[in-house]
Coordinates of C-alpha atoms in Angstrom, one line a residue:
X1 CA 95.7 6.0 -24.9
X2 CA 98.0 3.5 -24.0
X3 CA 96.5 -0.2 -22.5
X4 CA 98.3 -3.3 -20.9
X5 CA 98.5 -6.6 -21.9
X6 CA 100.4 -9.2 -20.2
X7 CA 102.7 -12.5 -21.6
X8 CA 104.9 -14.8 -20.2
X9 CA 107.5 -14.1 -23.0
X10 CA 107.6 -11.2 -25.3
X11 CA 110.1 -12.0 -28.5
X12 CA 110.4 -8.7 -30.5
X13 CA 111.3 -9.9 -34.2
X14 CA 109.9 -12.4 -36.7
X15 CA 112.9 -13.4 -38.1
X16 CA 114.3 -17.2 -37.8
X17 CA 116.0 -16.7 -34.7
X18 CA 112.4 -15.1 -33.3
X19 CA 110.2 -17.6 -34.5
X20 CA 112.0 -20.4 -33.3
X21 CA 112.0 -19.6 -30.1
X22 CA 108.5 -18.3 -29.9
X23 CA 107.3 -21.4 -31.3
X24 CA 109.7 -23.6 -28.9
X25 CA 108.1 -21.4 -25.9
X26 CA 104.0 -22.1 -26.8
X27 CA 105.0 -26.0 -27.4
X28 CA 105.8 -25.9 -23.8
X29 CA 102.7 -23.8 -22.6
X30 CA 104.6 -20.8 -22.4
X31 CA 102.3 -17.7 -23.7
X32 CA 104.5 -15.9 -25.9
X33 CA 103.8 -12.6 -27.9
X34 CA 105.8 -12.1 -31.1
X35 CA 106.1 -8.2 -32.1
X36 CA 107.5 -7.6 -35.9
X37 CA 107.9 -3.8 -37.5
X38 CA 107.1 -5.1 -40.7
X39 CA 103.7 -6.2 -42.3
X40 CA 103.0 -9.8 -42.1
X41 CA 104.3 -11.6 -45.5
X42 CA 107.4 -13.4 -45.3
X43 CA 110.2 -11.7 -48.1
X44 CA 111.0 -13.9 -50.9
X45 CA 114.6 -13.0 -51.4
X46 CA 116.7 -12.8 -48.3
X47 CA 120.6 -13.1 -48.0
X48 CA 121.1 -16.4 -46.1
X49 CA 121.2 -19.3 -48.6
X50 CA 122.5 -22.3 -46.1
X51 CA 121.4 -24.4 -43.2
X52 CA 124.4 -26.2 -41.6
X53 CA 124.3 -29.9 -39.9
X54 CA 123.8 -29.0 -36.4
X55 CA 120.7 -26.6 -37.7
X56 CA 118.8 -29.4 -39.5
X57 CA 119.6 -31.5 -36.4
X58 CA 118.1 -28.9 -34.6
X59 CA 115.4 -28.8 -37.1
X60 CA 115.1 -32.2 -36.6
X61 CA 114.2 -32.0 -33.7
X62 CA 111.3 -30.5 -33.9
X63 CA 109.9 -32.5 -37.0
X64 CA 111.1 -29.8 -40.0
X65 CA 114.2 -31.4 -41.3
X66 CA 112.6 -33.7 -43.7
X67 CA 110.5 -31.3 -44.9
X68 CA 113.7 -28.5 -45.5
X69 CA 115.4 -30.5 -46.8
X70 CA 112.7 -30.8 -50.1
X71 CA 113.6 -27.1 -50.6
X72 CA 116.6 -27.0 -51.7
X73 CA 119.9 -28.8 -53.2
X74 CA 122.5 -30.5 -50.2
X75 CA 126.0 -30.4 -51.0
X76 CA 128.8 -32.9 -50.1
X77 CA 131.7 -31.0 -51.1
X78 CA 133.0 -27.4 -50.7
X79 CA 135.6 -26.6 -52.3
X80 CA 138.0 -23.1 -50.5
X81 CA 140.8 -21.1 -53.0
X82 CA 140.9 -23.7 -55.6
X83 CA 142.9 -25.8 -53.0
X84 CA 140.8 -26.8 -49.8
X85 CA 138.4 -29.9 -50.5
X86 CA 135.6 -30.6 -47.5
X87 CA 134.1 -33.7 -47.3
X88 CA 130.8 -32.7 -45.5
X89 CA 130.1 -36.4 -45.9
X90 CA 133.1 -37.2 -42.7
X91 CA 130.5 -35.2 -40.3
X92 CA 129.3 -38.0 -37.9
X93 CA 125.6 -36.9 -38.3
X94 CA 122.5 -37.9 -40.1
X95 CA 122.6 -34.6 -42.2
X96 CA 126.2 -35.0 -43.6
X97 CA 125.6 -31.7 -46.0
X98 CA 125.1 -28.6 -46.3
X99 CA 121.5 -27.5 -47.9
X100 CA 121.4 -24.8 -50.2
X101 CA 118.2 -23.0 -49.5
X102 CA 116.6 -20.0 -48.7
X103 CA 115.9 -18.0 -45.5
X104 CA 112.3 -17.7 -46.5
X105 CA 112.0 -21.2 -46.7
X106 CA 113.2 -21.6 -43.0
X107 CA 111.1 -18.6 -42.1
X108 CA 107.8 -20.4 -43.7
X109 CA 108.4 -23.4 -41.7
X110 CA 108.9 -22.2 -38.5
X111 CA 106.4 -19.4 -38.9
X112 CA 103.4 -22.1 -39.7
X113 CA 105.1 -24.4 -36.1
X114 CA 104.7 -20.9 -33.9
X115 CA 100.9 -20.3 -34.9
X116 CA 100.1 -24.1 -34.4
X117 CA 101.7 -23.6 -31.3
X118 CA 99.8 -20.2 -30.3
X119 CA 102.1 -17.7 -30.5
X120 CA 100.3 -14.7 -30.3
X121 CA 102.2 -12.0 -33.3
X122 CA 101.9 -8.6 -33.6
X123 CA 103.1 -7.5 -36.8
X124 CA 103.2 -3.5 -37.8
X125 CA 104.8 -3.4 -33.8
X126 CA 107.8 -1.2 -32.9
X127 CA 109.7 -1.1 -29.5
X128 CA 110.3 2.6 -28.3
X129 CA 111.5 1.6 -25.3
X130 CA 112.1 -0.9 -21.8
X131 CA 111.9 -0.4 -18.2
X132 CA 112.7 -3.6 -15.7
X133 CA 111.8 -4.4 -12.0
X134 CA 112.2 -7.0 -9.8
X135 CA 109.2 -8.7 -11.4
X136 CA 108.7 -8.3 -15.2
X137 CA 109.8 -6.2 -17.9
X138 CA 107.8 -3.4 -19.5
X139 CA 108.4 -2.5 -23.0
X140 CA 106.7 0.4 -24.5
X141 CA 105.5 -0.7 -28.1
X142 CA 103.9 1.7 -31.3
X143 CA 101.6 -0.3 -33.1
X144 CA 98.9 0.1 -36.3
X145 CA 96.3 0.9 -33.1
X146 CA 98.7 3.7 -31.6
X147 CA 101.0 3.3 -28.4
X148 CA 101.0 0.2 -26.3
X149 CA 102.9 -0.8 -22.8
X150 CA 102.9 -5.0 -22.8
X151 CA 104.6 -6.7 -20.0
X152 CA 106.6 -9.9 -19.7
X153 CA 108.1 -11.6 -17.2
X154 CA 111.1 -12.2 -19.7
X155 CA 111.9 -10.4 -23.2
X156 CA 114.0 -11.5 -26.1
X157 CA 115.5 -9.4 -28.2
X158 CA 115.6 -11.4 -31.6
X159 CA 115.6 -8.2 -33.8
X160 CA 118.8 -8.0 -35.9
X161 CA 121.6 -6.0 -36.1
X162 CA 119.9 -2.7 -35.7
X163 CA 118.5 -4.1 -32.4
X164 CA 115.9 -1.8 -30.8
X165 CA 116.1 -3.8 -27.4
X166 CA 120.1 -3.9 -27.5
X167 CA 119.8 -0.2 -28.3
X168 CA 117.2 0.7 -25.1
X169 CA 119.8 -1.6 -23.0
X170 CA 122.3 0.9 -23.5
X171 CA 124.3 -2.3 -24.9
X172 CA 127.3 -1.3 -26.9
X173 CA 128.1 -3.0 -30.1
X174 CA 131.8 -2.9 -30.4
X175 CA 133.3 -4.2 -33.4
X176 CA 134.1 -3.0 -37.3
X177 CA 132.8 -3.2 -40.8
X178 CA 135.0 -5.4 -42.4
X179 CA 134.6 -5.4 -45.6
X180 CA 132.3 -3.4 -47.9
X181 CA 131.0 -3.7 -51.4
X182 CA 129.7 -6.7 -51.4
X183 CA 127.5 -7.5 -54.3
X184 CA 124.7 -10.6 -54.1
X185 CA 122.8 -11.7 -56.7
X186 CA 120.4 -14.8 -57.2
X187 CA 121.2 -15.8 -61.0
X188 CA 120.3 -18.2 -63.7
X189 CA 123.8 -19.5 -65.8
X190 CA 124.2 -20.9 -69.1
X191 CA 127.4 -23.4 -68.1
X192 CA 127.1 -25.1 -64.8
X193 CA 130.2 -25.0 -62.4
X194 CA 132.0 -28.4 -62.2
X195 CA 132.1 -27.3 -58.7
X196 CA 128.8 -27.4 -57.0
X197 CA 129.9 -24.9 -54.0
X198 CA 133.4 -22.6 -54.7
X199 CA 134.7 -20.1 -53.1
X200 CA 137.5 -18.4 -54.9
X201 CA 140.2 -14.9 -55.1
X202 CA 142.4 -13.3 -57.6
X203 CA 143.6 -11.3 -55.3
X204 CA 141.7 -7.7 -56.4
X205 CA 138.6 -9.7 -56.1
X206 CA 136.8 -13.1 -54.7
X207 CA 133.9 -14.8 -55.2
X208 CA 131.3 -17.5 -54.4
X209 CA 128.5 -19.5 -55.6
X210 CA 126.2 -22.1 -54.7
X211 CA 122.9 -23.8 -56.0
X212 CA 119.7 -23.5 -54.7
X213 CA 118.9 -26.4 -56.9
X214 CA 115.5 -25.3 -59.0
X215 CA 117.9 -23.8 -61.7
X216 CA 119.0 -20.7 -59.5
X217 CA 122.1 -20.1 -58.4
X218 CA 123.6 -17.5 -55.2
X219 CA 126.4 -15.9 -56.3
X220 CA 128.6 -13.1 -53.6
X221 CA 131.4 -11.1 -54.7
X222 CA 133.8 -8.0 -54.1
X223 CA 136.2 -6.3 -56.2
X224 CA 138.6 -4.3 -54.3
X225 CA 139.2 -2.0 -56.7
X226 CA 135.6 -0.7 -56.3
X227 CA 134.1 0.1 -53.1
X228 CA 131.1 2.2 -52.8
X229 CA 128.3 2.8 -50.5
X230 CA 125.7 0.2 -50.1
X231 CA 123.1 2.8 -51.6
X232 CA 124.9 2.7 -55.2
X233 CA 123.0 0.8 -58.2
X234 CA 124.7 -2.3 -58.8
X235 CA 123.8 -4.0 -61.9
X236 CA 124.0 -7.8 -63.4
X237 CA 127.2 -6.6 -66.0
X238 CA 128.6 -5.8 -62.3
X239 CA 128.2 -9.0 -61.2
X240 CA 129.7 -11.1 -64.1
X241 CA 132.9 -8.7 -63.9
X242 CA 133.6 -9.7 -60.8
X243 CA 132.5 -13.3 -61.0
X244 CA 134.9 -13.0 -64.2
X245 CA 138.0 -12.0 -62.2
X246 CA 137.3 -14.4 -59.4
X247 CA 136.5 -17.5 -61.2
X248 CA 138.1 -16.8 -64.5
X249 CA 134.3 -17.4 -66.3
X250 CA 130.7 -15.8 -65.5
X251 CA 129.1 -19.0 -66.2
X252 CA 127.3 -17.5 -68.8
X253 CA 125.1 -15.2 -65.6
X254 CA 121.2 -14.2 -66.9
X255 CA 117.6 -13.4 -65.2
X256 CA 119.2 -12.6 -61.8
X257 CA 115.7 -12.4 -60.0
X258 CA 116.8 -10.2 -57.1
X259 CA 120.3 -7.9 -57.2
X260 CA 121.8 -6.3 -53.8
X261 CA 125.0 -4.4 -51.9
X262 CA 125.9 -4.6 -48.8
X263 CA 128.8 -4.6 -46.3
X264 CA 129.7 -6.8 -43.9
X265 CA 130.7 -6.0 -40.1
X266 CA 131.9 -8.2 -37.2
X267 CA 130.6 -7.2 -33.9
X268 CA 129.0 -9.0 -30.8
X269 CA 127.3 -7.5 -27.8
X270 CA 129.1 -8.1 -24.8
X271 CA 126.3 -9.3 -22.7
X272 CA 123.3 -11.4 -24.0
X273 CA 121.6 -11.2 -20.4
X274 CA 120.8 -8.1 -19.0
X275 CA 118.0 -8.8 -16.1
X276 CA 115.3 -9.6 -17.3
X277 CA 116.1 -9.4 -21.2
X278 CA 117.9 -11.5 -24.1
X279 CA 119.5 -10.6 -26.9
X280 CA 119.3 -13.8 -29.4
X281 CA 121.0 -13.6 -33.1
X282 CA 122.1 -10.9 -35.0
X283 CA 121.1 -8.7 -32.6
X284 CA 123.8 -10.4 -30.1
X285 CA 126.4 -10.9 -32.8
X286 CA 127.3 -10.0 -36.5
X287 CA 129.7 -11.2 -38.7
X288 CA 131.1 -12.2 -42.2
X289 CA 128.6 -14.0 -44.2
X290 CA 132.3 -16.5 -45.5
X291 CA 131.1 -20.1 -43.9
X292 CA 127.3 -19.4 -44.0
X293 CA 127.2 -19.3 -40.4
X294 CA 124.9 -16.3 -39.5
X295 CA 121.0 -17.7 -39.8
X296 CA 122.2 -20.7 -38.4
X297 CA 124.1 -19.2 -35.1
X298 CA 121.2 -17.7 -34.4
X299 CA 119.1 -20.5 -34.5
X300 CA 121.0 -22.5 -32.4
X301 CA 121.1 -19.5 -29.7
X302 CA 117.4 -20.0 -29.7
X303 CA 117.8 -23.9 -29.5
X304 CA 119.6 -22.5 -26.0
X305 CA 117.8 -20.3 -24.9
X306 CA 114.3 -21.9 -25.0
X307 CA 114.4 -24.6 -22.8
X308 CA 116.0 -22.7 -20.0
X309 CA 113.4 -20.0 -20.2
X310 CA 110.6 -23.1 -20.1
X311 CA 112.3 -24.4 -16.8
X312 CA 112.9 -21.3 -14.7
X313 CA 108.8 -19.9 -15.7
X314 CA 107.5 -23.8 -14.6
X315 CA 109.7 -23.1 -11.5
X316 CA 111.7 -27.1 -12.1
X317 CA 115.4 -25.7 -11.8
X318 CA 117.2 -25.8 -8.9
X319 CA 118.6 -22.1 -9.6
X320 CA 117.2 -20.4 -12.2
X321 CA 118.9 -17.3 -12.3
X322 CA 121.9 -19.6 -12.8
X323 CA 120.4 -22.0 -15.8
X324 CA 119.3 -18.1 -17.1
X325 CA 122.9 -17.0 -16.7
X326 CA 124.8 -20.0 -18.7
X327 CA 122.9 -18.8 -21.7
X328 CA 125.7 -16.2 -22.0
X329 CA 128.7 -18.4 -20.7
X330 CA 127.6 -21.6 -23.7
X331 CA 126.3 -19.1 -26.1
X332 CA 128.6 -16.1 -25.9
X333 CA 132.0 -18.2 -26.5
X334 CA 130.0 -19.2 -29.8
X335 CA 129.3 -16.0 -31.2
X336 CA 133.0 -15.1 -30.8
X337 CA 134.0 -18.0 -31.9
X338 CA 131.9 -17.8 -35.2
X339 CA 133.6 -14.2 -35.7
X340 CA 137.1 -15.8 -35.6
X341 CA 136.5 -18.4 -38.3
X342 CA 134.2 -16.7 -40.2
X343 CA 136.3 -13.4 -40.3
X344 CA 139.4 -16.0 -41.1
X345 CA 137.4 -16.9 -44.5
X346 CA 137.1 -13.9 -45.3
X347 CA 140.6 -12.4 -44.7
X348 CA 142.1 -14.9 -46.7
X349 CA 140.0 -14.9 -49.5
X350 CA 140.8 -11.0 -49.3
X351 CA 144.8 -11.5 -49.7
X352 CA 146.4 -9.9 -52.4
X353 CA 149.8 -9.3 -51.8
X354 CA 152.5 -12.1 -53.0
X355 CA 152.8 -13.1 -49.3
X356 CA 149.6 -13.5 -47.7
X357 CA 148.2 -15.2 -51.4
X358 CA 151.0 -17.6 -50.9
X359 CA 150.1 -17.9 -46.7
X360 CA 146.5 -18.9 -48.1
X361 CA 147.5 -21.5 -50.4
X362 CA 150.0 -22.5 -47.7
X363 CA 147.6 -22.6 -44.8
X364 CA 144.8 -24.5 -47.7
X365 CA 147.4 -27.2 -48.4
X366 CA 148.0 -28.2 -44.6
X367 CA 144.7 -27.9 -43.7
X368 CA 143.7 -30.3 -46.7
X369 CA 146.6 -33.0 -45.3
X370 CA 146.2 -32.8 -42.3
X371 CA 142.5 -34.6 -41.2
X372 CA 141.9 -34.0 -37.9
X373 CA 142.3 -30.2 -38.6
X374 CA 140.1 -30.5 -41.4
X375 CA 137.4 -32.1 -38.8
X376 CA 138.3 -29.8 -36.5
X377 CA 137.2 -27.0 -39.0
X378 CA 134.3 -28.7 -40.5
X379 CA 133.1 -29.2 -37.1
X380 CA 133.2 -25.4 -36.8
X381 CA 131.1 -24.6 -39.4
X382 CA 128.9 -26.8 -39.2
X383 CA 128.1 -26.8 -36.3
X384 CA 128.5 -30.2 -35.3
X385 CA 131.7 -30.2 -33.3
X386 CA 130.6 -27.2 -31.1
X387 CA 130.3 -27.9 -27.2
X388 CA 129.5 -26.2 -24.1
X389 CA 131.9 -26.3 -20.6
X390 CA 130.3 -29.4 -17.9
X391 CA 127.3 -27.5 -16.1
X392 CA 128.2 -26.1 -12.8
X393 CA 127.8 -28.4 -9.9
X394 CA 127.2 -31.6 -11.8
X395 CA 130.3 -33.4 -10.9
X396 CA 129.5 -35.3 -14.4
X397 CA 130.7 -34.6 -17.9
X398 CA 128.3 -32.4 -20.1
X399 CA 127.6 -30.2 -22.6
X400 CA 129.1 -32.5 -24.9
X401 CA 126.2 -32.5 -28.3
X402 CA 124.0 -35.7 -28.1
X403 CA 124.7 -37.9 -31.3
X404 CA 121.5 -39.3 -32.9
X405 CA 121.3 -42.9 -31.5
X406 CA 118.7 -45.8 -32.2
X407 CA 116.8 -46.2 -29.1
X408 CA 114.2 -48.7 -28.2
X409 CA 111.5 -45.8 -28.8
X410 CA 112.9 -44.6 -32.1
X411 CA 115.5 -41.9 -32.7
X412 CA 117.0 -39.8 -30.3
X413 CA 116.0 -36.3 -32.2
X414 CA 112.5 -38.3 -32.7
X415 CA 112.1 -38.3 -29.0
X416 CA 113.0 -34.9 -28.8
X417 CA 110.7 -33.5 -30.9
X418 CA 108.3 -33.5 -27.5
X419 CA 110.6 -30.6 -26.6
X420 CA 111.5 -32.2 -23.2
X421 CA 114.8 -34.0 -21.4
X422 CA 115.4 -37.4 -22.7
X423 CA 116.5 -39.9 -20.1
X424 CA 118.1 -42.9 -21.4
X425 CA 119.0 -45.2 -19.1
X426 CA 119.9 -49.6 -19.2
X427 CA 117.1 -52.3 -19.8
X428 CA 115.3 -52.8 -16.8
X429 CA 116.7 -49.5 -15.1
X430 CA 114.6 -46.9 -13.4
X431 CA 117.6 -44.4 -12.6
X432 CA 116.5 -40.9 -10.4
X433 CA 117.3 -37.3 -12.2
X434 CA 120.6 -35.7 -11.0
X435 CA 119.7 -33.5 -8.0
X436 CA 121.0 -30.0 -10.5
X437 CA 118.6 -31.1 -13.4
X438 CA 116.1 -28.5 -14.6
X439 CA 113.3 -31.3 -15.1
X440 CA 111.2 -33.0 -13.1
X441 CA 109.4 -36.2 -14.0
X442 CA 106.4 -34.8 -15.6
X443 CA 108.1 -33.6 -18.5
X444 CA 110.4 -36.3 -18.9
X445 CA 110.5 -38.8 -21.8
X446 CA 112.3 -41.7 -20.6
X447 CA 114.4 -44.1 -23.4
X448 CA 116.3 -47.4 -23.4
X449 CA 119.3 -48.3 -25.0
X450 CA 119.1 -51.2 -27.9
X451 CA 122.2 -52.8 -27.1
X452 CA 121.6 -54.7 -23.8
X453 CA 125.2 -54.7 -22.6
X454 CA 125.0 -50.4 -22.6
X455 CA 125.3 -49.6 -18.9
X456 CA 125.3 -45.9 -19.1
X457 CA 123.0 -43.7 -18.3
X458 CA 122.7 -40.6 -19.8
X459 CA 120.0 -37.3 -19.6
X460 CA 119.7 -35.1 -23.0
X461 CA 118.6 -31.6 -22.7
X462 CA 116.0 -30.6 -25.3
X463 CA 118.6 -28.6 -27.5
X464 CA 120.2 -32.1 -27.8
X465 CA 123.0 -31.7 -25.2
X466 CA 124.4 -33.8 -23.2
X467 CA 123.2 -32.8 -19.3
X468 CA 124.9 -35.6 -17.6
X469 CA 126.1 -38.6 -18.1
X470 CA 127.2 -42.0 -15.7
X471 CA 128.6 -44.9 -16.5

């Protein structure tokens, strides 16, 4: 028989995306419900491998950084077709790499910050269905006790590409599988790379590897001349033929520890609000793992998300339903965004004819001479030189990302870490909140500036964006 139980916030899947949110939600006071489909026990082997800049400032923010970071190996360099070096270290950020680590590292982290926090999970939980009013949303749930109906006054779909939420919105998933056959393998080698990070194509095949810096190594690849299903064997002799081909050495491969194929699509929902209910992550948008970028997209859509879901259920913004909406006009340009360059990585590390190999070295070379592209793309990836469109109605620049200044009270992403606005105003000043904020002064942490000639004032929103700004 079924029973009710209600939640402020029900998050259906325990995977980064879902657990940051959940545990950003019950920081605030928000009671959350996390439902997963599978038993509790976070997977030890898991495709992402990398957490970008803007992520660890992200992580930063909420006190995990430091502690990431002792996971895995950070890299300075990447180095694209042979040709295209990246300086990570030009990012203008505390976190001038890229770590090399992997998603169940991230998942342990933020799973241990949303049961501090309260979250209440429900592992062994499947969504059947939804049904929205005016008021809440139902969704009809099959757990190890038999049927359940739980309702929330918001749900976030945060359950990957297969999304049962997106799928009982009726949400279509246009898009395409781009490339299939893609063989992943976490390996020991006998010779180690003289590049850290490479990514690399002969043409009929490309490759790429990375460190995860305890003596085990990621390596991706795909042959063209041998695409089959997902659900055939692949093997480690499989591996080192293609890693032969791409890199012109198999580094001497041995122990892989975990061995998988897959294929890669690029699709994105075309709404991430519908009423009531979110789609966050891969359930909102899919695409080539080239740049690294899904985990850490997904993460930062719950960065988003949270804090507007916190203002419009403590009733402090001004229009909810609008702060709800701009979810999908910041995030939504991101997602397609992240297709484009992460489906340009791919494609050119996919030429093979005469022409489009000697496009790619082309486009490599220019991109390498000319710096403020290269920042412009480094920015991309990382994360770091995303920003949103001013917030409606402001009449002041925003949505610009907050760097990490020294303030008289420590760190910017220090202050943050309370999970409220930050107002940082002028020694001695005692400036009002803009009218349109989503804050009121109870859950404000006010700042000074250490440089007494700084007149500005500005107010950060909790994902570290710039709300407004006056100087």
């Amino acid at each position: 028989m079924s029973t009710t139980t209600d939640t402020d916030v029900l998050v259906v899947g325990a995977g980064p995306t879902g657990l940051l949110l959940a545990g950003d939600l019950a920081a605030a006071g928000i009671d959350v419900t996390l439902v997963e489909r599978r038993p509790h026990g976070l997977g030890n082997l898991t495709r992402a491998f990398g957490v970008h800049a803007r992520t660890l400032e992200q992580l930063d923010a909420r006190g995990l950084a430091d502690e990431l970071l002792t996971t895995g190996t950070t890299l300075t360099h990447a180095r694209l077709f042979g040709r295209l070096d990246l300086d990570l270290t030009r990012l203008a950020t505390r976190f001038d790499h890229l770590l090399v680590t992997p998603q169940y590292e991230v998942e342990r982290l933020l799973e241990r910050r949303a049961v501090a926090a309260g979250v209440t999970f429900r592992y062994e939980t499947e969504l059947r269905g939804l049904r929205q009013d005016a008021d809440a949303v139902t969704a009809d749930l099959t757990g190890p006790d038999g049927p359940l109906a739980l309702r929330a006054r918001h749900l976030v779909g945060a359950d990957g590409v297969r999304s049962a939420v997106r799928s009982a919105l009726g949400l279509p998933f246009p898009g395409r599988s781009v490339i299939r056959s893609i063989v992943l393998a976490d390996v020991r080698l006998a010779e180690e790379p003289a590049e850290s990070f490479t990514v690399s194509g002969s043409g009929k095949t490309f490759g790429f590897l990375a460190p995860f810096g305890d003596g085990w190594y990621r390596v991706m690849g795909w042959d063209r001349t041998h695409q089959v299903p997902d659900s055939e064997p692949v093997d480690l002799d499989e591996v080192r033929e293609i890693a032969r081909l791409a890199f012109g050495t198999d580094y001497g491969m041995h122990d892989a520890r975990w061995i998988s194929r897959f294929h890669s699509d690029e699709r994105q929902a075309p709404a991430y609000r519908v009423g009531r209910v979110f789609l966050a992550g891969d359930a909102a948008h899919v695409h080539s793992p080239a740049g690294g970028q899904g985990m850490n997209t997904g993460l930062q859509d719950a960065a988003n998300l949270s804090w507007k879901l916190v203002a419009a259920l403590r009733g402090e913004a001004p229009d909810a339903e609008a702060l709800l909406d701009s979810y999908q006009s910041e995030r939504h340009p991101v997602g397609a965004a992240v297709l484009r360059s992460s489906g340009a990585i791919v494609r050119l590390a996919m030429a093979h004819t005469p022409l489009t190999r000697a496009a790619r070295s082309l486009a490599a070379r220019l991109l390498g001479a000319i710096r403020p592209a290269t920042n412009r793309a480094m920015g991309m990836i990382s994360g770091i030189g995303i920003a949103y469109a001013p917030a409606p109605g402001t009449g002041r620049p925003s949505g610009r990302r907050a760097p990490d200044v020294r303030l008289r009270e420590g760190r910017l992403y220090e202050l943050l870490r309370g999970g409220e606005f930050v107002l940082i105003a002028p020694e001695g000043a005692s400036p009002a909140l803009p009218p349109t904020a989503p804050v009121t002064a109870k859950h404000l942490t006010r700042a000074t500036w250490t440089d007494p000639a700084e007149r500005a004032t500005v107010l950060v929103r909790p994902d570290g964006y710039v709300f407004s700004a006056d100087r």
